[in-house]
CSV table of C-alpha atoms and ligand atoms in Angstrom, one decimal:
chain,number,residue,atom,x,y,z
A,300,UNK,CA,-141.5,156.2,50.8
A,301,UNK,CA,-144.3,156.1,48.3
A,302,UNK,CA,-147.1,158.7,47.7
A,303,UNK,CA,-150.3,159.0,45.9
A,304,UNK,CA,-148.7,159.8,42.6
A,305,UNK,CA,-147.0,156.4,42.9
A,306,UNK,CA,-143.3,157.5,42.8
A,307,UNK,CA,-141.1,155.6,45.2
A,308,UNK,CA,-138.7,158.2,46.5
A,309,UNK,CA,-135.8,155.6,46.6
A,310,UNK,CA,-136.0,155.3,42.7
A,311,UNK,CA,-134.9,158.9,42.4
A,312,UNK,CA,-131.5,158.3,44.1
A,313,UNK,CA,-128.6,158.9,41.6
A,314,UNK,CA,-130.9,160.5,39.1
A,315,UNK,CA,-129.5,163.8,37.3
A,316,UNK,CA,-131.8,166.8,37.3
A,317,UNK,CA,-130.3,168.6,34.2
A,318,UNK,CA,-133.6,169.6,32.5
A,319,UNK,CA,-137.1,169.3,33.9
A,320,UNK,CA,-138.1,167.5,30.6
A,321,UNK,CA,-135.6,164.5,31.9
A,322,UNK,CA,-138.1,163.9,34.8
A,323,UNK,CA,-141.8,162.7,34.5
A,324,UNK,CA,-144.6,164.8,35.9
A,325,UNK,CA,-145.1,162.4,38.6
A,326,UNK,CA,-141.5,162.6,39.5
A,327,UNK,CA,-141.7,166.4,39.8
A,328,UNK,CA,-144.8,166.2,41.7
A,329,UNK,CA,-142.8,164.1,44.1
A,330,UNK,CA,-140.2,166.8,44.3
A,331,UNK,CA,-142.8,169.3,45.2
A,332,UNK,CA,-144.4,167.0,47.8
A,333,UNK,CA,-140.9,166.7,49.4
A,334,UNK,CA,-140.2,170.5,49.3
A,335,UNK,CA,-143.5,171.1,51.1
A,336,UNK,CA,-142.7,168.6,53.8
A,337,UNK,CA,-139.4,170.0,54.4
A,338,UNK,CA,-140.7,173.7,54.4
A,339,UNK,CA,-143.2,172.6,57.1
A,340,UNK,CA,-140.4,170.9,59.1
A,341,UNK,CA,-138.2,174.1,58.9
A,342,UNK,CA,-141.3,176.1,59.8
A,343,UNK,CA,-141.9,173.8,63.0
A,344,UNK,CA,-138.3,173.8,63.8
A,345,UNK,CA,-138.1,170.0,63.4
A,346,UNK,CA,-134.7,168.6,62.4
A,347,UNK,CA,-134.7,166.9,59.1
A,348,UNK,CA,-131.0,165.8,58.6
A,349,UNK,CA,-131.7,163.6,55.7
A,350,UNK,CA,-128.2,164.1,54.2
A,351,UNK,CA,-126.1,163.8,57.4
A,352,UNK,CA,-122.2,163.4,56.5
A,353,UNK,CA,-123.0,163.8,52.8
A,354,UNK,CA,-121.2,166.5,50.6
A,355,UNK,CA,-122.4,168.2,47.6
A,356,UNK,CA,-119.8,170.1,45.2
A,357,UNK,CA,-121.3,173.2,43.7
A,358,UNK,CA,-119.3,174.6,40.7
A,359,UNK,CA,-120.2,178.0,39.7
A,360,UNK,CA,-119.0,179.3,36.3
A,361,UNK,CA,-121.3,182.6,36.9
A,362,UNK,CA,-122.4,184.7,39.7
A,363,UNK,CA,-125.2,183.8,42.1
A,364,UNK,CA,-127.1,185.1,45.1
A,365,UNK,CA,-130.2,183.0,45.4
A,366,UNK,CA,-129.0,179.7,44.0
A,367,UNK,CA,-125.7,179.3,45.8
A,368,UNK,CA,-127.2,180.4,49.2
A,369,UNK,CA,-130.4,178.3,48.8
A,370,UNK,CA,-128.4,175.2,48.1
A,371,UNK,CA,-125.6,176.0,50.6
A,372,UNK,CA,-127.9,176.7,53.5
A,373,UNK,CA,-130.4,174.0,52.4
A,374,UNK,CA,-127.5,171.4,52.6
A,375,UNK,CA,-126.6,172.7,56.0
A,376,UNK,CA,-130.2,172.2,57.2
A,377,UNK,CA,-130.1,168.6,55.7
A,378,UNK,CA,-127.1,167.7,57.9
A,379,UNK,CA,-124.6,167.8,55.2
A,380,UNK,CA,-121.9,169.9,53.7
A,381,UNK,CA,-121.9,172.0,50.3
A,382,UNK,CA,-118.5,173.1,49.0
A,383,UNK,CA,-118.4,176.2,46.8
A,384,UNK,CA,-116.1,176.0,43.8
A,385,UNK,CA,-115.5,178.0,40.8
A,386,UNK,CA,-113.5,177.6,37.6
A,387,UNK,CA,-110.6,179.8,38.8
A,388,UNK,CA,-110.2,177.8,42.1
A,389,UNK,CA,-110.2,174.5,40.4
A,390,UNK,CA,-108.4,172.7,37.7
A,391,UNK,CA,-111.1,173.3,35.3
A,392,UNK,CA,-109.5,176.7,34.4
A,393,UNK,CA,-106.4,174.8,33.5
A,394,UNK,CA,-108.5,172.6,30.9
A,395,UNK,CA,-108.9,169.3,33.1
A,396,UNK,CA,-111.5,167.4,31.2
A,397,UNK,CA,-115.1,167.1,32.4
A,398,UNK,CA,-114.6,163.4,32.7
A,399,UNK,CA,-111.5,163.6,34.9
A,400,UNK,CA,-113.2,166.3,37.1
A,401,UNK,CA,-116.3,164.1,37.5
A,402,UNK,CA,-114.5,160.9,38.3
A,403,UNK,CA,-112.6,162.6,40.9
A,404,UNK,CA,-115.5,164.3,42.7
A,405,UNK,CA,-117.3,160.9,42.5
A,406,UNK,CA,-114.7,159.2,44.8
A,407,UNK,CA,-115.3,161.9,47.6
A,408,UNK,CA,-118.9,162.9,47.8
A,409,UNK,CA,-122.6,162.2,47.0
A,410,UNK,CA,-123.5,165.0,44.5
A,411,UNK,CA,-122.3,167.5,41.9
A,412,UNK,CA,-124.2,170.8,41.2
A,413,UNK,CA,-123.0,173.1,38.4
A,414,UNK,CA,-123.9,176.8,36.9
A,415,UNK,CA,-122.7,177.2,33.4
A,416,UNK,CA,-125.2,179.5,31.8
A,417,UNK,CA,-123.2,182.3,30.0
A,418,UNK,CA,-122.3,180.6,26.7
A,419,UNK,CA,-125.1,179.4,24.4
A,420,UNK,CA,-124.7,175.8,23.3
A,421,UNK,CA,-121.9,175.1,25.9
A,422,UNK,CA,-123.2,174.9,29.4
A,423,UNK,CA,-125.8,172.0,29.0
A,424,UNK,CA,-123.4,169.9,26.9
A,425,UNK,CA,-120.5,170.4,29.2
A,426,UNK,CA,-122.7,169.3,32.3
A,427,UNK,CA,-124.1,166.3,30.3
A,428,UNK,CA,-120.2,165.3,29.7
A,429,UNK,CA,-119.7,165.5,33.5
A,430,UNK,CA,-122.9,163.5,34.2
A,431,UNK,CA,-121.7,160.8,31.9
A,432,UNK,CA,-118.6,160.2,33.9
A,433,UNK,CA,-120.0,160.9,37.3
A,434,UNK,CA,-121.2,158.0,39.6
A,435,UNK,CA,-123.1,160.6,41.7
A,436,UNK,CA,-126.0,162.6,40.8
A,437,UNK,CA,-125.7,166.0,39.0
A,438,UNK,CA,-128.1,169.0,39.6
A,439,UNK,CA,-128.3,171.8,37.1
A,440,UNK,CA,-128.0,175.2,38.8
A,441,UNK,CA,-128.6,176.9,35.5
A,442,UNK,CA,-127.3,176.4,32.0
A,443,UNK,CA,-127.9,177.8,28.6
A,444,UNK,CA,-130.9,175.7,28.1
A,445,UNK,CA,-132.8,175.1,31.2
A,446,UNK,CA,-132.8,176.7,34.9
A,447,UNK,CA,-134.7,173.8,36.3
A,448,UNK,CA,-134.2,174.6,40.1
A,449,UNK,CA,-135.7,177.9,39.4
A,450,UNK,CA,-138.8,176.9,37.5
A,451,UNK,CA,-139.6,174.0,40.1
A,452,UNK,CA,-139.7,176.8,42.9
A,453,UNK,CA,-141.8,179.0,40.5
A,454,UNK,CA,-144.3,175.8,40.3
A,455,UNK,CA,-144.2,175.5,44.0
A,456,UNK,CA,-145.1,179.0,44.6
A,457,UNK,CA,-147.9,179.0,42.0
A,458,UNK,CA,-149.4,176.1,43.8
A,459,UNK,CA,-149.1,177.8,47.1
A,460,UNK,CA,-151.3,180.7,45.7
A,461,UNK,CA,-153.5,178.9,43.3
A,462,UNK,CA,-153.8,175.3,44.5
A,463,UNK,CA,-152.6,171.8,43.2
A,464,UNK,CA,-154.6,172.1,39.8
A,465,UNK,CA,-153.0,174.8,37.7
A,466,UNK,CA,-154.6,173.6,34.5
A,467,UNK,CA,-155.9,176.5,32.2
A,468,UNK,CA,-153.9,179.4,34.0
A,469,UNK,CA,-152.7,181.9,31.4
A,470,UNK,CA,-148.9,182.7,31.9
A,471,UNK,CA,-147.4,185.7,30.1
A,472,UNK,CA,-143.7,184.8,29.8
A,473,UNK,CA,-142.4,188.1,28.3
A,474,UNK,CA,-138.9,189.9,27.7
A,475,UNK,CA,-138.3,193.0,29.7
A,476,UNK,CA,-135.6,195.7,29.2
A,477,UNK,CA,-132.5,195.4,31.6
A,478,UNK,CA,-129.3,197.1,30.9
A,479,UNK,CA,-127.1,195.7,33.6
A,480,UNK,CA,-126.1,192.6,32.0
A,481,UNK,CA,-127.1,190.0,29.4
A,482,UNK,CA,-129.1,187.2,31.1
A,483,UNK,CA,-129.2,183.8,29.8
A,484,UNK,CA,-132.3,182.4,28.0
A,485,UNK,CA,-132.8,179.5,30.4
A,486,UNK,CA,-135.7,180.8,32.6
A,487,UNK,CA,-138.2,181.5,29.6
A,488,UNK,CA,-137.0,178.3,28.0
A,489,UNK,CA,-137.4,176.5,31.4
A,490,UNK,CA,-140.9,178.1,31.9
A,491,UNK,CA,-142.0,176.9,28.2
A,492,UNK,CA,-140.8,173.4,28.8
A,493,UNK,CA,-142.3,173.0,32.3
A,494,UNK,CA,-145.4,175.0,32.8
A,495,UNK,CA,-147.5,173.6,29.9
A,496,UNK,CA,-146.8,170.0,31.2
A,497,UNK,CA,-148.8,171.1,34.3
A,498,UNK,CA,-151.5,172.4,32.3
A,499,UNK,CA,-150.8,176.0,32.1
A,500,UNK,CA,-151.0,177.9,28.8
A,501,UNK,CA,-147.8,180.1,28.1
A,502,UNK,CA,-147.9,183.2,25.9
A,503,UNK,CA,-144.3,184.3,24.9
A,504,UNK,CA,-143.6,187.8,23.9
A,505,UNK,CA,-140.2,189.5,23.0
A,506,UNK,CA,-138.9,192.1,20.8
A,507,UNK,CA,-137.5,191.0,17.3
A,508,UNK,CA,-134.3,189.1,17.6
A,509,UNK,CA,-134.7,187.9,21.3
A,510,UNK,CA,-136.1,184.5,20.0
A,511,UNK,CA,-135.5,181.4,22.3
A,512,UNK,CA,-133.4,178.5,21.0
A,513,UNK,CA,-135.5,176.9,18.2
A,514,UNK,CA,-134.6,173.3,19.3
A,515,UNK,CA,-135.8,174.2,23.0
A,516,UNK,CA,-139.1,175.6,21.8
A,517,UNK,CA,-139.6,172.8,19.5
A,518,UNK,CA,-139.3,170.4,22.5
A,519,UNK,CA,-141.6,172.8,24.5
A,520,UNK,CA,-144.2,172.7,22.0
A,521,UNK,CA,-144.2,169.0,21.8
A,522,UNK,CA,-144.5,168.6,25.5
A,523,UNK,CA,-147.4,171.2,25.6
A,524,UNK,CA,-149.3,169.3,23.0
A,525,UNK,CA,-148.8,165.9,24.9
A,526,UNK,CA,-150.2,167.7,28.1
A,527,UNK,CA,-153.1,169.4,26.2
A,528,UNK,CA,-151.8,172.8,26.9
A,529,UNK,CA,-150.5,175.6,24.6
A,530,UNK,CA,-147.6,177.9,23.9
A,531,UNK,CA,-148.6,180.8,21.9
A,532,UNK,CA,-146.8,184.2,20.9
A,533,UNK,CA,-147.6,187.8,21.2
A,534,UNK,CA,-145.8,190.7,19.8
A,535,UNK,CA,-145.9,193.1,22.8
A,536,UNK,CA,-145.8,192.9,26.6
A,537,UNK,CA,-149.2,194.6,26.7
A,538,UNK,CA,-150.7,191.9,24.3
A,539,UNK,CA,-149.4,189.0,26.4
A,540,UNK,CA,-150.7,190.5,29.7
A,541,UNK,CA,-154.0,190.7,28.4
A,542,UNK,CA,-156.4,188.6,30.9
A,543,UNK,CA,-153.1,186.8,32.3
A,544,UNK,CA,-153.3,184.9,35.5
A,545,UNK,CA,-149.5,185.0,35.9
A,546,UNK,CA,-147.0,187.4,34.5
A,547,UNK,CA,-143.3,186.6,34.4
A,548,UNK,CA,-141.6,189.7,32.6
A,549,UNK,CA,-137.9,189.3,32.7
A,550,UNK,CA,-134.9,190.2,30.5
A,551,UNK,CA,-132.8,187.8,28.5
A,552,UNK,CA,-130.0,188.3,25.9
A,553,UNK,CA,-129.8,187.9,22.2
A,554,UNK,CA,-128.8,184.5,21.2
A,555,UNK,CA,-126.6,185.8,18.4
A,556,UNK,CA,-125.0,188.5,20.5
A,557,UNK,CA,-123.6,186.9,23.9
A,558,UNK,CA,-120.1,187.3,22.4
A,559,UNK,CA,-120.5,191.0,22.3
A,560,UNK,CA,-122.5,192.0,25.4
A,561,UNK,CA,-122.1,195.7,25.3
A,562,UNK,CA,-123.2,196.1,21.7
A,563,UNK,CA,-126.3,193.7,22.3
A,564,UNK,CA,-127.2,195.8,25.6
A,565,UNK,CA,-127.0,199.1,23.6
A,566,UNK,CA,-129.3,197.7,21.0
A,567,UNK,CA,-131.6,196.5,23.5
A,568,UNK,CA,-132.2,200.1,24.5
A,569,UNK,CA,-134.4,200.4,21.6
A,570,UNK,CA,-137.1,198.4,23.7
A,571,UNK,CA,-136.7,200.3,27.0
A,572,UNK,CA,-140.4,200.6,27.0
A,573,UNK,CA,-140.6,196.9,27.7
A,574,UNK,CA,-141.0,197.6,31.4
A,575,UNK,CA,-143.6,196.0,33.7
A,576,UNK,CA,-145.5,198.8,35.2
A,577,UNK,CA,-148.9,199.2,36.9
A,578,UNK,CA,-150.5,200.3,33.9
A,579,UNK,CA,-149.6,197.2,31.9
A,580,UNK,CA,-150.1,194.9,35.0
A,581,UNK,CA,-153.8,196.3,34.8
A,582,UNK,CA,-154.3,194.6,31.6
A,583,UNK,CA,-154.0,191.2,33.2
A,584,UNK,CA,-156.5,189.4,35.5
A,585,UNK,CA,-157.3,191.3,38.8
A,586,UNK,CA,-155.6,188.8,40.9
A,587,UNK,CA,-152.7,188.3,38.6
A,588,UNK,CA,-149.4,187.0,40.1
A,589,UNK,CA,-146.2,188.7,39.3
A,590,UNK,CA,-143.2,186.4,39.3
A,591,UNK,CA,-139.4,187.1,38.8
A,592,UNK,CA,-136.5,184.7,39.3
A,593,UNK,CA,-134.2,187.7,40.5
A,594,UNK,CA,-132.1,189.7,40.1
A,595,UNK,CA,-134.2,192.4,38.6
A,596,UNK,CA,-133.2,195.8,37.2
A,597,UNK,CA,-135.5,197.9,39.3
A,598,UNK,CA,-136.8,200.9,37.3
A,599,UNK,CA,-135.9,199.3,34.0
A,600,UNK,CA,-137.3,195.9,33.9
A,601,UNK,CA,-140.1,196.5,36.4
A,602,UNK,CA,-141.2,199.4,38.6
A,603,UNK,CA,-140.8,199.4,42.4
A,604,UNK,CA,-144.6,199.9,42.6
A,605,UNK,CA,-145.2,196.3,40.7
A,606,UNK,CA,-142.1,194.6,42.4
A,607,UNK,CA,-143.2,195.7,45.9
A,608,UNK,CA,-146.9,195.7,45.2
A,609,UNK,CA,-149.9,193.4,46.1
A,610,UNK,CA,-149.5,191.0,43.1
A,611,UNK,CA,-145.8,190.4,43.6
A,612,UNK,CA,-144.9,186.9,45.0
A,613,UNK,CA,-141.1,187.2,44.5
A,614,UNK,CA,-140.0,186.7,48.0
A,615,UNK,CA,-142.0,183.4,48.4
A,616,UNK,CA,-140.6,182.5,45.0
A,617,UNK,CA,-137.1,183.2,46.1
A,618,UNK,CA,-137.6,181.3,49.4
A,619,UNK,CA,-138.8,178.2,47.8
A,620,UNK,CA,-135.7,177.9,45.9
A,621,UNK,CA,-134.4,176.6,49.1
A,622,UNK,CA,-137.1,174.2,49.9
A,623,UNK,CA,-137.3,172.7,46.4
A,624,UNK,CA,-133.5,172.6,46.3
A,625,UNK,CA,-133.4,170.6,49.5
A,626,UNK,CA,-136.0,168.3,48.1
A,627,UNK,CA,-133.9,167.5,44.9
A,628,UNK,CA,-130.8,167.0,47.1
A,629,UNK,CA,-132.7,164.8,49.5
A,630,UNK,CA,-134.2,162.7,46.8
A,631,UNK,CA,-131.1,162.3,44.5
A,632,UNK,CA,-128.5,162.2,47.2
A,633,UNK,CA,-130.0,159.2,49.1
A,634,UNK,CA,-132.2,161.0,51.9
A,635,UNK,CA,-134.9,158.4,51.2
A,636,UNK,CA,-132.9,155.3,50.7
A,637,UNK,CA,-134.8,152.3,51.9
Z,3,CP,N1,-132.8,183.3,40.1
Z,3,CP,C1,-131.4,183.0,40.3
Z,3,CP,O1,-130.9,182.0,39.9
Z,3,CP,O2,-130.7,184.0,41.3
Z,3,CP,P1,-129.0,184.0,41.1
Z,3,CP,O3,-128.5,184.3,40.0
Z,3,CP,O4,-128.8,185.0,42.3
Z,3,CP,O5,-128.7,182.7,41.7
C-alpha cells in the first residue's frame, strides 16, 4: 500500500529501527500514518490482525512499564505473540554471543526487540551486532543513544494536538532533578535527533556536567541544519522555557558517572531547583504542551499540578507508545506484504 508520501509499505519489511536517523522523514511519516490508522481501528473495535501467527522476541536488559506493555499488548492486538525475555533467563547472561543469539531467534520468529540502555557506549553497539547477524528486523526499545519508539510516539502526540505541520514550534528539552535512579541520555538525544527533522526548533538546557554524547549531538546538529531547523542551548530551565510551545523537562544521568550511580545522584542534588512547576511553566507559551516519557519523580522532577494540569498530554503520549509500536511491528514484520 502506498501513500501520498510515496513510501511503499512493503519496502519497510525487514528494516531495522535502531535510531530514527536510520529512517527517512517519509518513512517516519508512514509509521505515523499507520499508527493513526491502527489507533482508529482499535477505537472502532475493528480487528486488525496484521501479524497473525508471528512472534516478536523482546529482550529487556532494564526495567520497563510502558515499553514492554505497549509492545506486548500491541502484538496481541495484531494477532501475534510477543515473548518477554531478560538477560538472566537467557544464555545472554552466560555470555552467548550476539551473533549466536541473533541467528537462533531468526530461525523461530519474525522480529527482535531489545532494551539495553544503562551502560553508555554499549547498548547501541550490542544491538547493531545482533542486527548484523539476524535475518529478521530489530526494533530498539531504548539504548544508550536513542529511544526511537518513545520519540515517534511523542511526535504522534504533538501532531494530534498541533496538526501535521510542526515547523517553527519551539521545544524546550531540559534536564530535571530526579533522585530515584540515573536515567539514560537516550530521550533528550532522541528528541534532538528527531524533532528538528520535522521542522521544530529545540532548545537544550542542563546543569554543568550533564552534557549529551558529543557525537550524537553532532549528528543531531547536522540533521537539524539539513531540515532548516535549529538546536540551541540555554543555561537554565527558565531560560529554555521562555516562549516555548512544548516543554519536555526530564532527568538524565551524567555520562561520566553511570558506574557510580549513588555518587552521581547525590551530586545531582545540587540542582534540585531544576523542577518543572507552574511558575516556570508560566514562562512558556500560554497553550504550551507538557511532555514526559515517564516514569517521573513526582514532586522532584515535576509538581503534581503540572503533571496533572491542563497543559499535560502525558497519558496520550503513553497511549501512543502502543499505536506507534504496533505500526513499527506491522511495517517491519510483514503486516503490509504485497
Ligand atoms: N518511557 C518509557 O520507556 O517507559 P518504560 O521505561 O516504563 O518502558
